[in-house]
Structures are given as structure tokens and as C-alpha cells.
């Protein structure tokens, strides 16, 4: 409990504990091994604990945490279900069941479990902390604040409770207050990615761009594939006057076919700043097309020949096989990639990553039924945003729009503030000409992320045009056009809004002509 894992392990290995008392130290050895990141020892210890005392709910909670950490999400769920069955009033079991459901299905699924645990013990700080964090992630900030203040009343040094209040202050633009609240954590959670993100936002909000760079750079070093973190680092570098560094940070994104428009726009501005105007124009033109690409599990890291040799030596090691599958995919050898992905899936039925690999390769091959089957399996393990986006993408490719909307609705039921889910739900209603449903969703998104998303503003333009609210449509279109004047989508929808005003028809026709000039082969 003091964090001295080496000394604990030494005591546990002295062999002076009688056999009849071995169950408890086996469980503790598992926890010690996890502290020491020795998964083999942890697995052996927990297996021994099960042999000696299968009726101990706390043991099953530890096993659940071990399995989840090892990537066996389905096994973790089975273990925590066993713990709850053995002791329905076990606070630790109820708390972790909530955490797993939050991971598995979404935020809303976890709340009843935390609330049930708090009925048993209203002052349990770990449960209160998870409950407050979940409320905050759902956008229920007032409720989160009430619980966070209760946590601080019970535990005046609780760093996560102070951090929750920091997030609330930062979201309100009260950066000075956010900084003071962050100082109350006394560095206890300094290297947590979410903390670095918020600290960087505080520095950015106060105009301390070099300090923001330092925070975001640390975040990117911890999460090198986090595009949001890359974009924030790039923006801070740009504002700090380091345009060359912006290009270095964004190069992996810009060289990807599905780069986000914001990253492309930022890279274009950086190229412009170093007088590479020709390249800048090309990058900004790509940003204008809004080609987001698709969510993919494939990122090239090591040459195929090296990975093939590694797999031949370690045929069943997922850490070796997954990069090999990625390399096969990038090389265009989809049949081989699919065969390896299926083998990995069959050997790791409880790991969502294995099913996602099968889905990605199958979707690329046009085998949508196989992709949907794999996604159904990973959805039962973890219904995350990447899984949602893949499901929507495959269902839209199959022209099964109603099923896509049902999937979105289920996801948003548990994750009501998720930006990606709300965005796709709004687009689905725009396609169905359900203007009165689409407009409020898009306004909610606008309130969350501001006016600088050209597609959100263009969607609002379309919705208000459909509703006959011409002035609102033109106002939204004007904002979208200011943000992205070279976008054919924006020019088209803004043009249609202007066409609805008898006095602005000429302007509308000019914009429609511009949209056609940019994208002449688009039938719309």
C-alpha cells in the first residue's frame, strides 16, 4: 500500500506462510506483480489464488483489472460479473463493473452502478471520484461540481477532484482560477495525458504559447498518435513563431490521405509563413475538399521484411503480429493481411483490437458482411468512438442508412455529448431532409466547438434553408464561407441559401458556379 513493491515481493517469497493461509498472499502477489509490470508473475499468482479461494469477490476484482490491462476485455467482464455475483454489495466490485461498462458501452451505462455503490456507502471516495468524472464527461458539469466538492470535503488532498474543478474553470475561460485549482493537485497527476492537455489549454488561453508548447509536446510524447494533441502543439508552435516546427509536427498527418481539414489548413499557414506559397496553396486546396478519409488501424512503422522475420520467430505474439498485418495492408497484400488478421482474431476473441483489424481489412476489400461481423464482436467488448465510426462507415457503404442511424442513436444514448456521434447523426438527418431534427443537433455542436468548423456551419445553412428560415441560413452560410471560402460544399449550400432570397439570387448563382468550377464532376 506504500508503493514499495520490491519489499512486498521479498516478504511474499520467504515461504514462511502456511498453506491454509496462502490464498490472501497469492492475491497480494498478483497486485504486487502488476505494480512491477510483471504480467507473467501476476497471472500465475491470480491463478493460484483462484485454485485456493474461488469464492473471494476481491480476488475476482483484481483478476478483472489484470485481464483488462492485458487486453482481454471480455475476460475482465466475466471476472467482474463473478465478483458481483459472489457479493452484490461489494463496493469495489460495483465500482469496477461501472468502470468496465463505461469502457464497454459508454458513460451513461456506468452511472447506475456507481449510484448503486453510493447507496451502500455514500462517502466512498474512489466511487465518488469515478462518478464525478463520468458526470463531467457526459457534460453534466453542475452535477459533477457538487460531487467534486463533496470529495474535497471528505479528502482535502484529492487531486482528481481539484482537476475536475480545473476543467470546469478552463471551459468557462477562467484561466487564472483554473491555474490556482490545478496548483492544489501539487503535481500528483502531472504526467496524466488529460492533465497535460488542460494545462496546455490554460497556457494557450493566457497567451503563454511557449509554455503551451512545452505541455503539448509532453502530451504528444506520451500519445504520439493523438491527432488532437498534434494539432494543439502545432497551433501553439505557429503562434510562438516556429513555423518550421509546425510542419514537422503535422507532416505525418498531412502525408495521410485522410488528413483533417484543420491540420491541413494549419500546415498551409505554416508553409505560407516560410514563403512556400505554392505548397501552401496545394495543402489548403486539400483542406477545402473536406476529405476526412476513414478511421483506420493501419500506420506504417517498420519494413515488411523485418516484420515478417519477427512473426516467423514469434507466430503467436500479438505485439509482433499486429504490426505485420499493418505492413501487409499498406503494401496492398490484402489477402495475406486478412488471413493473418483472422488468425489473430481466432486466438484472441476477447481483444477488441483483433476484431478491428479484421474489420478494417475486410472493409477495404469490399467484404462488408465480414467487416460488420467483426465489428459486432468488438462492439460487444467495447463500443467506443472508433468502433462507432467504422460501423457507420460500413453501413453507409452498404446503403443501410436506417441501421446506421439506429447504431448512432444507441451510442448517443450512453454518450450524449460525443462530438463525432452528434456530427454523424446531424448529417444523417440532413440527408433525410429532417431539417427540424438536424438544426438543434448542429446548434448544440456549434455551442460546443465554436463557429470555426465550416461543415457544421454549412450544415446549419442547409437545415435553416430547408426550414424556410432564410435569414438564419444566410447568416450561418456567411460564417462558413468566411472560414472556408474555397470549399465546394460551403459555396454550394451558401449559394442555395442566397437563392432563397429574391434579392440575392445573383450572388447565389455566382456561388453555385464557383462550386461547380471547383468540383466539376460532382453531380449534386
Short mmCIF file of C-alpha atoms in Angstrom, two decimals:
data_model
loop_
_atom_site.label_atom_id
_atom_site.label_comp_id
_atom_site.label_asym_id
_atom_site.label_seq_id
_atom_site.Cartn_x
_atom_site.Cartn_y
_atom_site.Cartn_z
CA UNK A 1 0.00 0.00 0.00
CA UNK A 2 3.04 2.28 0.41
CA UNK A 3 4.11 1.56 -3.16
CA UNK A 4 7.17 -0.49 -2.13
CA UNK A 5 6.59 -3.41 -4.48
CA UNK A 6 10.13 -4.87 -4.24
CA UNK A 7 9.97 -5.18 -0.46
CA UNK A 8 6.46 -6.63 -0.59
CA UNK A 9 7.59 -9.22 -3.13
CA UNK A 10 10.55 -10.17 -0.95
CA UNK A 11 8.25 -10.78 2.05
CA UNK A 12 5.87 -12.86 -0.05
CA UNK A 13 8.72 -15.08 -1.32
CA UNK A 14 10.06 -16.01 2.15
CA UNK A 15 7.96 -19.23 2.15
CA UNK A 16 7.01 -18.84 5.81
CA UNK A 17 3.25 -18.68 5.23
CA UNK A 18 1.29 -21.84 5.93
CA UNK A 19 -0.61 -23.50 3.08
CA UNK A 20 -4.05 -22.85 4.60
CA UNK A 21 -3.31 -19.10 4.57
CA UNK A 22 -1.87 -18.90 1.05
CA UNK A 23 -4.97 -17.52 -0.72
CA UNK A 24 -4.59 -13.95 0.55
CA UNK A 25 -0.85 -13.59 -0.18
CA UNK A 26 -1.43 -15.04 -3.67
CA UNK A 27 -3.86 -12.20 -4.36
CA UNK A 28 -1.43 -9.62 -2.97
CA UNK A 29 1.39 -11.13 -5.04
CA UNK A 30 -0.75 -10.58 -8.13
CA UNK A 31 -1.23 -6.90 -7.20
CA UNK A 32 2.50 -6.52 -6.46
CA UNK A 33 3.39 -8.12 -9.81
CA UNK A 34 1.09 -5.66 -11.59
CA UNK A 35 2.85 -2.79 -9.80
CA UNK A 36 6.14 -4.20 -11.07
CA UNK A 37 4.65 -4.74 -14.58
CA UNK A 38 5.41 -8.45 -14.41
CA UNK A 39 2.34 -9.89 -16.16
CA UNK A 40 3.61 -13.46 -16.10
CA UNK A 41 4.03 -13.43 -12.31
CA UNK A 42 0.66 -11.69 -11.88
CA UNK A 43 -1.10 -14.32 -14.00
CA UNK A 44 0.50 -17.17 -12.05
CA UNK A 45 -0.37 -15.54 -8.70
CA UNK A 46 -4.00 -14.94 -9.60
CA UNK A 47 -4.36 -18.47 -11.00
CA UNK A 48 -3.08 -19.83 -7.70
CA UNK A 49 -5.48 -17.57 -5.82
CA UNK A 50 -8.38 -19.00 -7.85
CA UNK A 51 -7.28 -22.56 -7.00
CA UNK A 52 -7.26 -21.73 -3.30
CA UNK A 53 -10.22 -19.38 -2.88
CA UNK A 54 -12.62 -19.06 -5.85
CA UNK A 55 -15.33 -17.55 -3.64
CA UNK A 56 -13.42 -14.35 -2.81
CA UNK A 57 -15.02 -11.38 -4.64
CA UNK A 58 -12.00 -9.11 -4.08
CA UNK A 59 -9.81 -11.68 -5.86
CA UNK A 60 -12.14 -11.56 -8.87
CA UNK A 61 -11.98 -7.76 -8.91
CA UNK A 62 -8.17 -7.98 -9.04
CA UNK A 63 -8.37 -10.60 -11.79
CA UNK A 64 -10.74 -8.36 -13.76
CA UNK A 65 -8.29 -5.44 -13.55
CA UNK A 66 -5.43 -7.74 -14.60
CA UNK A 67 -7.33 -9.10 -17.62
CA UNK A 68 -8.38 -5.63 -18.74
CA UNK A 69 -4.80 -4.42 -18.50
CA UNK A 70 -3.68 -7.42 -20.58
CA UNK A 71 -6.17 -6.53 -23.33
CA UNK A 72 -8.66 -9.30 -22.54
CA UNK A 73 -11.73 -7.09 -22.13
CA UNK A 74 -14.20 -9.96 -22.40
CA UNK A 75 -12.32 -11.91 -19.73
CA UNK A 76 -12.32 -8.85 -17.49
CA UNK A 77 -16.10 -8.53 -17.83
CA UNK A 78 -16.58 -12.20 -16.95
CA UNK A 79 -14.37 -11.83 -13.87
CA UNK A 80 -16.17 -8.74 -12.54
CA UNK A 81 -19.55 -10.38 -13.14
CA UNK A 82 -18.35 -13.26 -10.97
CA UNK A 83 -17.30 -10.79 -8.23
CA UNK A 84 -20.72 -9.09 -8.25
CA UNK A 85 -22.48 -12.47 -8.19
CA UNK A 86 -20.45 -13.57 -5.16
CA UNK A 87 -21.11 -10.32 -3.25
CA UNK A 88 -23.72 -7.94 -4.73
CA UNK A 89 -22.86 -5.34 -2.06
CA UNK A 90 -19.10 -5.32 -2.65
CA UNK A 91 -18.21 -1.66 -3.26
CA UNK A 92 -15.02 -2.42 -5.20
CA UNK A 93 -16.84 -4.87 -7.48
CA UNK A 94 -19.68 -2.44 -8.17
CA UNK A 95 -17.22 0.39 -8.86
CA UNK A 96 -15.14 -1.62 -11.33
CA UNK A 97 -18.27 -3.02 -13.02
CA UNK A 98 -19.21 0.60 -13.64
CA UNK A 99 -15.73 1.41 -14.96
CA UNK A 100 -15.83 -1.56 -17.34
CA UNK A 101 -19.31 -0.66 -18.60
CA UNK A 102 -18.13 2.90 -19.18
CA UNK A 103 -15.29 1.44 -21.25
CA UNK A 104 -17.54 -1.14 -22.92
CA UNK A 105 -20.69 0.80 -23.86
CA UNK A 106 -20.24 4.41 -22.78
CA UNK A 107 -20.65 6.90 -19.99
CA UNK A 108 -24.37 6.54 -19.31
CA UNK A 109 -24.09 2.77 -18.83
CA UNK A 110 -21.76 3.26 -15.84
CA UNK A 111 -23.86 5.68 -13.78
CA UNK A 112 -26.36 3.15 -12.29
CA UNK A 113 -23.51 1.02 -10.95
CA UNK A 114 -21.77 3.96 -9.28
CA UNK A 115 -25.10 5.17 -7.88
CA UNK A 116 -25.86 1.68 -6.51
CA UNK A 117 -22.45 1.58 -4.81
CA UNK A 118 -23.04 5.04 -3.30
CA UNK A 119 -26.37 3.87 -1.87
CA UNK A 120 -24.35 1.32 0.12
CA UNK A 121 -21.65 3.82 1.13
CA UNK A 122 -22.36 7.47 0.20
CA UNK A 123 -18.88 8.54 1.35
CA UNK A 124 -16.69 6.10 -0.57
CA UNK A 125 -14.16 8.47 -2.18
CA UNK A 126 -12.96 6.20 -5.06
CA UNK A 127 -16.56 5.59 -6.16
CA UNK A 128 -17.45 9.27 -5.79
CA UNK A 129 -14.39 10.15 -7.90
CA UNK A 130 -15.36 7.83 -10.76
CA UNK A 131 -18.97 9.03 -10.53
CA UNK A 132 -17.97 12.70 -10.73
CA UNK A 133 -15.57 12.07 -13.63
CA UNK A 134 -18.31 10.28 -15.58
CA UNK A 135 -20.81 13.08 -14.96
CA UNK A 136 -18.25 15.59 -16.23
CA UNK A 137 -17.52 13.58 -19.37
CA UNK A 138 -21.27 13.48 -20.05
CA UNK A 139 -21.43 17.27 -19.89
CA UNK A 140 -23.34 17.31 -16.59
CA UNK A 141 -20.98 19.90 -15.13
CA UNK A 142 -23.20 21.19 -12.32
CA UNK A 143 -23.73 17.66 -11.00
CA UNK A 144 -20.00 16.96 -11.33
CA UNK A 145 -19.15 20.07 -9.33
CA UNK A 146 -21.46 19.06 -6.46
CA UNK A 147 -19.81 15.62 -6.22
CA UNK A 148 -16.28 17.05 -6.59
CA UNK A 149 -16.88 19.43 -3.67
CA UNK A 150 -18.11 16.51 -1.57
CA UNK A 151 -14.94 14.57 -2.40
CA UNK A 152 -12.76 17.50 -1.29
CA UNK A 153 -14.78 17.77 1.95
CA UNK A 154 -14.01 14.09 2.60
CA UNK A 155 -10.44 14.15 1.24
CA UNK A 156 -8.88 17.61 1.09
CA UNK A 157 -5.90 16.35 -0.95
CA UNK A 158 -7.85 14.53 -3.68
CA UNK A 159 -6.05 15.62 -6.85
CA UNK A 160 -8.70 14.32 -9.29
CA UNK A 161 -11.45 16.35 -7.60
CA UNK A 162 -9.37 19.52 -7.90
CA UNK A 163 -8.63 18.63 -11.53
CA UNK A 164 -12.36 18.28 -12.30
CA UNK A 165 -12.88 21.80 -10.99
CA UNK A 166 -9.91 22.94 -13.08
CA UNK A 167 -11.56 21.57 -16.23
CA UNK A 168 -14.79 23.40 -15.39
CA UNK A 169 -12.96 26.71 -14.87
CA UNK A 170 -10.93 26.28 -18.08
CA UNK A 171 -14.09 25.54 -20.10
CA UNK A 172 -15.57 28.79 -18.76
CA UNK A 173 -12.45 30.69 -19.85
CA UNK A 174 -11.46 31.44 -16.22
CA UNK A 175 -7.83 30.51 -16.74
CA UNK A 176 -6.49 32.21 -13.60
CA UNK A 177 -8.92 30.24 -11.42
CA UNK A 178 -8.12 27.08 -13.38
CA UNK A 179 -4.40 27.58 -12.71
CA UNK A 180 -4.98 28.08 -8.96
CA UNK A 181 -7.13 24.95 -8.76
CA UNK A 182 -4.50 22.97 -10.70
CA UNK A 183 -1.87 24.05 -8.17
CA UNK A 184 -3.95 22.35 -5.46
CA UNK A 185 -3.06 18.98 -7.00
CA UNK A 186 0.60 19.62 -6.04
CA UNK A 187 1.88 17.76 -9.10
CA UNK A 188 0.34 14.43 -8.04
CA UNK A 189 -1.15 13.82 -11.51
CA UNK A 190 1.35 15.86 -13.53
CA UNK A 191 2.06 13.24 -16.21
CA UNK A 192 -1.53 12.17 -16.87
CA UNK A 193 -2.40 12.96 -20.54
CA UNK A 194 -5.71 14.69 -19.73
CA UNK A 195 -3.93 16.89 -17.19
CA UNK A 196 -1.24 17.91 -19.69
CA UNK A 197 -3.99 18.71 -22.20
CA UNK A 198 -5.81 21.03 -19.79
CA UNK A 199 -2.59 22.64 -18.57
CA UNK A 200 -1.64 23.34 -22.17
CA UNK A 201 -5.07 24.86 -22.82
CA UNK A 202 -4.68 27.12 -19.76
CA UNK A 203 -1.29 28.36 -21.01
CA UNK A 204 -2.70 28.82 -24.50
CA UNK A 205 -5.72 30.69 -23.16
CA UNK A 206 -3.47 33.11 -21.30
CA UNK A 207 -1.28 33.67 -24.36
CA UNK A 208 1.75 31.82 -22.96
CA UNK A 209 2.43 29.99 -26.23
CA UNK A 210 5.94 28.73 -25.40
CA UNK A 211 4.66 27.26 -22.12
CA UNK A 212 1.74 25.69 -24.02
CA UNK A 213 4.24 24.16 -26.46
CA UNK A 214 6.08 22.50 -23.57
CA UNK A 215 2.85 20.94 -22.21
CA UNK A 216 1.56 19.78 -25.59
CA UNK A 217 4.98 18.41 -26.59
CA UNK A 218 5.00 16.24 -23.47
CA UNK A 219 1.47 15.10 -24.28
CA UNK A 220 2.45 14.12 -27.83
CA UNK A 221 5.48 12.21 -26.49
CA UNK A 222 3.10 10.14 -24.31
CA UNK A 223 0.42 9.78 -27.01
CA UNK A 224 2.24 10.03 -30.37
CA UNK A 225 -0.88 9.07 -32.37
CA UNK A 226 -3.18 11.62 -30.71
CA UNK A 227 -4.09 13.95 -33.60
CA UNK A 228 -5.83 16.48 -31.38
CA UNK A 229 -2.66 16.80 -29.32
CA UNK A 230 -0.58 17.18 -32.51
CA UNK A 231 -2.90 19.95 -33.75
CA UNK A 232 -2.75 21.80 -30.43
CA UNK A 233 1.04 21.55 -30.38
CA UNK A 234 1.21 22.76 -33.99
CA UNK A 235 -1.09 25.71 -33.29
CA UNK A 236 0.94 26.76 -30.24
CA UNK A 237 4.17 26.46 -32.24
CA UNK A 238 2.65 28.58 -35.01
CA UNK A 239 1.60 31.28 -32.55
CA UNK A 240 5.05 31.11 -30.95
CA UNK A 241 6.59 31.82 -34.38
CA UNK A 242 8.04 28.35 -35.06
CA UNK A 243 6.53 27.62 -38.48
CA UNK A 244 9.19 25.02 -39.44
CA UNK A 245 8.38 23.02 -36.31
CA UNK A 246 4.67 23.16 -37.19
CA UNK A 247 5.39 21.41 -40.48
CA UNK A 248 7.48 18.73 -38.74
CA UNK A 249 4.67 18.01 -36.25
CA UNK A 250 1.94 17.87 -38.90
CA UNK A 251 3.89 16.08 -41.65
CA UNK A 252 2.65 12.57 -40.69
CA UNK A 253 -0.96 13.81 -40.83
CA UNK A 254 -0.55 15.88 -44.00
CA UNK A 255 1.06 12.93 -45.81
CA UNK A 256 -2.01 10.80 -44.96
CA UNK A 257 -4.87 10.67 -47.46
CA UNK A 258 -7.48 11.32 -44.76
CA UNK A 259 -5.85 14.29 -43.02
CA UNK A 260 -8.28 16.52 -41.10
CA UNK A 261 -9.04 19.88 -42.77
CA UNK A 262 -7.84 21.80 -39.69
CA UNK A 263 -4.42 20.10 -39.77
CA UNK A 264 -4.12 20.80 -43.50
CA UNK A 265 -5.14 24.44 -43.01
CA UNK A 266 -2.60 24.87 -40.20
CA UNK A 267 0.15 23.23 -42.27
CA UNK A 268 -0.77 25.52 -45.16
CA UNK A 269 -0.42 28.59 -42.94
CA UNK A 270 2.97 27.36 -41.72
CA UNK A 271 4.19 26.76 -45.30
CA UNK A 272 2.94 30.23 -46.18
CA UNK A 273 4.92 31.69 -43.25
CA UNK A 274 8.19 30.23 -44.60
CA UNK A 275 7.34 31.53 -48.10
CA UNK A 276 6.48 28.13 -49.61
CA UNK A 277 3.31 29.57 -51.11
CA UNK A 278 2.93 27.01 -53.90
CA UNK A 279 2.96 24.10 -51.45
CA UNK A 280 0.71 26.07 -49.10
CA UNK A 281 -1.91 26.53 -51.82
CA UNK A 282 -1.93 22.80 -52.60
CA UNK A 283 -2.36 21.84 -48.95
CA UNK A 284 -5.12 24.42 -48.43
CA UNK A 285 -6.94 23.18 -51.52
CA UNK A 286 -6.96 19.71 -49.96
CA UNK A 287 -8.41 21.22 -46.76
CA UNK A 288 -11.22 22.78 -48.80
CA UNK A 289 -12.43 19.39 -50.11
CA UNK A 290 -13.17 18.10 -46.55
CA UNK A 291 -11.89 14.61 -47.36
CA UNK A 292 -11.60 13.22 -43.85
CA UNK A 293 -10.72 9.74 -45.10
CA UNK A 294 -11.75 6.92 -42.76
CA UNK A 295 -10.75 5.66 -39.37
CA UNK A 296 -8.00 3.09 -39.86
CA UNK A 297 -5.97 0.81 -37.62
CA UNK A 298 -3.03 0.91 -40.00
CA UNK A 299 0.07 3.03 -39.52
CA UNK A 300 3.35 2.03 -41.17
CA UNK A 301 6.23 1.72 -38.71
CA UNK A 302 8.79 -0.98 -39.67
CA UNK A 303 9.66 -2.51 -43.13
CA UNK A 304 7.64 -5.57 -44.12
CA UNK A 305 10.68 -7.85 -44.43
CA UNK A 306 11.77 -7.15 -40.85
CA UNK A 307 8.26 -7.74 -39.51
CA UNK A 308 7.88 -10.99 -41.47
CA UNK A 309 11.06 -12.34 -39.88
CA UNK A 310 9.79 -11.33 -36.43
CA UNK A 311 6.47 -13.14 -36.99
CA UNK A 312 8.28 -16.31 -38.08
CA UNK A 313 10.11 -16.27 -34.73
CA UNK A 314 7.04 -15.31 -32.64
CA UNK A 315 3.97 -16.57 -34.52
CA UNK A 316 1.52 -16.08 -31.64
CA UNK A 317 2.77 -12.79 -30.17
CA UNK A 318 0.09 -10.17 -30.94
CA UNK A 319 2.61 -7.35 -30.36
CA UNK A 320 4.57 -8.72 -33.35
CA UNK A 321 1.66 -9.92 -35.50
CA UNK A 322 -0.31 -6.64 -35.45
CA UNK A 323 2.49 -4.51 -36.99
CA UNK A 324 2.99 -7.26 -39.60
CA UNK A 325 -0.71 -7.12 -40.56
CA UNK A 326 -0.43 -3.33 -40.84
CA UNK A 327 2.59 -3.62 -43.12
CA UNK A 328 0.83 -6.19 -45.35
CA UNK A 329 -2.16 -3.86 -45.60
CA UNK A 330 -0.04 -0.85 -46.55
CA UNK A 331 1.78 -2.97 -49.15
CA UNK A 332 -1.61 -3.78 -50.73
CA UNK A 333 -1.45 -7.50 -49.92
CA UNK A 334 -4.98 -7.58 -48.53
CA UNK A 335 -5.48 -11.34 -48.79
CA UNK A 336 -2.42 -12.05 -46.66
CA UNK A 337 -3.35 -9.26 -44.23
CA UNK A 338 -6.86 -10.68 -43.91
CA UNK A 339 -5.60 -14.24 -43.29
CA UNK A 340 -3.23 -13.03 -40.55
CA UNK A 341 -5.94 -10.82 -39.02
CA UNK A 342 -8.39 -13.75 -38.88
CA UNK A 343 -5.74 -15.94 -37.23
CA UNK A 344 -5.13 -13.22 -34.64
CA UNK A 345 -8.87 -12.79 -34.07
CA UNK A 346 -9.43 -16.52 -33.51
CA UNK A 347 -6.58 -16.64 -30.98
CA UNK A 348 -7.71 -13.50 -29.12
CA UNK A 349 -11.53 -13.48 -29.07
CA UNK A 350 -11.62 -11.18 -26.03
CA UNK A 351 -9.41 -8.44 -27.54
CA UNK A 352 -11.27 -5.71 -29.42
CA UNK A 353 -8.13 -4.70 -31.39
CA UNK A 354 -8.04 -8.10 -33.11
CA UNK A 355 -11.64 -7.74 -34.36
CA UNK A 356 -10.98 -4.16 -35.53
CA UNK A 357 -8.06 -5.32 -37.69
CA UNK A 358 -10.30 -7.90 -39.39
CA UNK A 359 -12.99 -5.26 -39.93
CA UNK A 360 -10.57 -2.76 -41.48
CA UNK A 361 -9.07 -5.23 -43.93
CA UNK A 362 -12.47 -6.70 -44.83
CA UNK A 363 -13.98 -3.25 -45.43
CA UNK A 364 -11.09 -2.29 -47.70
CA UNK A 365 -11.66 -5.50 -49.69
CA UNK A 366 -15.35 -4.64 -50.01
CA UNK A 367 -16.35 -7.59 -47.82
CA UNK A 368 -18.81 -5.56 -45.75
CA UNK A 369 -20.62 -8.51 -44.16
CA UNK A 370 -17.33 -9.85 -42.74
CA UNK A 371 -16.49 -6.34 -41.52
CA UNK A 372 -19.87 -5.99 -39.81
CA UNK A 373 -19.49 -9.39 -38.14
CA UNK A 374 -16.07 -8.40 -36.74
CA UNK A 375 -17.41 -5.02 -35.61
CA UNK A 376 -20.36 -6.71 -33.90
CA UNK A 377 -17.89 -8.79 -31.90
CA UNK A 378 -15.75 -5.82 -30.90
CA UNK A 379 -18.87 -3.79 -30.12
CA UNK A 380 -19.92 -6.41 -27.54
CA UNK A 381 -16.49 -5.96 -25.93
CA UNK A 382 -16.10 -2.20 -26.32
CA UNK A 383 -18.48 0.14 -28.12
CA UNK A 384 -16.01 3.00 -28.50
CA UNK A 385 -15.99 6.01 -30.83
CA UNK A 386 -13.61 4.32 -33.33
CA UNK A 387 -15.94 1.30 -33.43
CA UNK A 388 -18.94 3.59 -33.95
CA UNK A 389 -17.25 5.40 -36.85
CA UNK A 390 -16.35 2.11 -38.52
CA UNK A 391 -19.88 0.75 -38.09
CA UNK A 392 -21.43 3.89 -39.56
CA UNK A 393 -18.93 3.84 -42.44
CA UNK A 394 -19.62 0.20 -43.34
CA UNK A 395 -23.41 0.56 -43.04
CA UNK A 396 -23.35 3.67 -45.22
CA UNK A 397 -21.22 1.80 -47.77
CA UNK A 398 -23.96 -0.87 -47.80
CA UNK A 399 -26.55 1.94 -48.15
CA UNK A 400 -28.20 0.79 -44.92
CA UNK A 401 -28.87 4.30 -43.62
CA UNK A 402 -31.60 3.32 -41.14
CA UNK A 403 -29.32 0.80 -39.42
CA UNK A 404 -26.59 3.45 -39.27
CA UNK A 405 -28.99 5.87 -37.55
CA UNK A 406 -30.03 3.18 -35.03
CA UNK A 407 -26.38 2.50 -34.18
CA UNK A 408 -25.77 6.23 -33.73
CA UNK A 409 -28.84 6.60 -31.51
CA UNK A 410 -27.76 3.72 -29.27
CA UNK A 411 -24.25 5.14 -28.94
CA UNK A 412 -25.51 8.65 -28.17
CA UNK A 413 -27.90 7.23 -25.57
CA UNK A 414 -24.81 6.34 -23.49
CA UNK A 415 -22.53 9.12 -24.78
CA UNK A 416 -24.83 12.13 -25.27
CA UNK A 417 -22.01 14.68 -25.62
CA UNK A 418 -19.85 12.78 -28.12
CA UNK A 419 -18.96 15.19 -30.94
CA UNK A 420 -18.34 12.56 -33.64
CA UNK A 421 -21.64 10.80 -32.89
CA UNK A 422 -23.62 14.04 -32.87
CA UNK A 423 -21.98 15.15 -36.12
CA UNK A 424 -22.92 11.94 -37.95
CA UNK A 425 -26.44 11.98 -36.51
CA UNK A 426 -26.89 15.53 -37.81
CA UNK A 427 -25.59 14.54 -41.26
CA UNK A 428 -27.99 11.57 -41.34
CA UNK A 429 -30.96 13.86 -40.65
CA UNK A 430 -29.75 16.35 -43.28
CA UNK A 431 -29.65 13.54 -45.83
CA UNK A 432 -33.18 12.53 -44.82
CA UNK A 433 -34.28 16.20 -45.05
CA UNK A 434 -35.29 16.11 -41.38
CA UNK A 435 -34.37 19.75 -41.04
CA UNK A 436 -36.13 20.32 -37.71
CA UNK A 437 -34.15 17.46 -36.11
CA UNK A 438 -30.80 18.31 -37.70
CA UNK A 439 -30.79 22.03 -36.78
CA UNK A 440 -30.84 21.62 -32.94
CA UNK A 441 -28.10 18.96 -33.08
CA UNK A 442 -25.91 21.25 -35.19
CA UNK A 443 -26.60 24.20 -32.88
CA UNK A 444 -25.53 22.04 -29.93
CA UNK A 445 -22.29 21.23 -31.76
CA UNK A 446 -21.79 24.90 -32.64
CA UNK A 447 -22.12 25.80 -28.96
CA UNK A 448 -19.57 23.13 -28.04
CA UNK A 449 -16.87 23.79 -30.64
CA UNK A 450 -17.49 27.32 -31.89
CA UNK A 451 -18.02 28.80 -35.35
CA UNK A 452 -14.76 27.66 -36.95
CA UNK A 453 -15.97 24.30 -38.26
CA UNK A 454 -17.04 25.04 -41.84
CA UNK A 455 -19.01 21.79 -42.24
CA UNK A 456 -21.05 22.36 -39.08
CA UNK A 457 -21.91 25.89 -40.23
CA UNK A 458 -22.68 24.66 -43.76
CA UNK A 459 -24.97 22.01 -42.28
CA UNK A 460 -26.79 24.71 -40.33
CA UNK A 461 -27.11 26.70 -43.55
CA UNK A 462 -28.72 23.69 -45.25
CA UNK A 463 -31.04 22.96 -42.31
CA UNK A 464 -32.28 26.54 -41.98
CA UNK A 465 -32.74 26.79 -45.78
CA UNK A 466 -34.89 23.66 -45.62
CA UNK A 467 -36.89 25.14 -42.75
CA UNK A 468 -37.51 28.30 -44.74
CA UNK A 469 -35.59 30.40 -42.19
CA UNK A 470 -33.65 32.25 -44.88
CA UNK A 471 -32.01 34.94 -42.72
CA UNK A 472 -30.64 32.34 -40.29
CA UNK A 473 -29.45 30.22 -43.23
CA UNK A 474 -27.62 33.16 -44.86
CA UNK A 475 -26.04 34.17 -41.53
CA UNK A 476 -24.70 30.63 -40.96
CA UNK A 477 -23.56 30.39 -44.60
CA UNK A 478 -21.71 33.68 -44.30
CA UNK A 479 -19.74 32.30 -41.31
CA UNK A 480 -19.00 29.02 -43.11
CA UNK A 481 -17.80 30.92 -46.19
CA UNK A 482 -15.54 33.13 -44.10
CA UNK A 483 -13.95 30.04 -42.55
CA UNK A 484 -13.58 28.07 -45.81
CA UNK A 485 -14.23 30.17 -48.96
CA UNK A 486 -12.65 27.60 -51.28
CA UNK A 487 -14.89 24.74 -50.13
CA UNK A 488 -17.30 23.48 -52.83
CA UNK A 489 -19.66 22.20 -50.11
CA UNK A 490 -19.78 25.60 -48.39
CA UNK A 491 -20.12 27.51 -51.69
CA UNK A 492 -22.94 25.19 -52.79
CA UNK A 493 -25.00 25.34 -49.59
CA UNK A 494 -24.40 29.06 -49.04
CA UNK A 495 -25.41 29.62 -52.66
CA UNK A 496 -28.68 27.74 -52.16
CA UNK A 497 -29.41 29.84 -49.06
CA UNK A 498 -28.89 33.06 -51.05
CA UNK A 499 -31.07 31.72 -53.88
CA UNK A 500 -33.95 31.56 -51.38
CA UNK A 501 -33.76 35.36 -51.04
CA UNK A 502 -35.22 37.04 -54.16
CA UNK A 503 -32.83 39.99 -53.76
CA UNK A 504 -29.70 37.78 -53.53
CA UNK A 505 -30.31 35.30 -56.37
CA UNK A 506 -27.40 36.67 -58.42
CA UNK A 507 -24.99 36.13 -55.53
CA UNK A 508 -26.36 32.62 -55.09
CA UNK A 509 -25.82 31.76 -58.76
CA UNK A 510 -22.23 33.06 -58.55
CA UNK A 511 -21.52 30.75 -55.61
CA UNK A 512 -23.12 27.75 -57.33
CA UNK A 513 -20.93 28.42 -60.39
CA UNK A 514 -17.91 28.59 -58.10
CA UNK A 515 -18.79 25.22 -56.51
CA UNK A 516 -19.11 23.63 -59.96
CA UNK A 517 -15.78 25.17 -61.05
CA UNK A 518 -14.02 23.67 -58.01
CA UNK A 519 -15.67 20.25 -58.32
CA UNK A 520 -17.00 19.93 -61.90
CA UNK A 521 -17.64 16.17 -61.80
CA UNK A 522 -19.85 16.26 -58.70
CA UNK A 523 -23.43 15.50 -59.85
CA UNK A 524 -25.01 17.45 -56.96
#
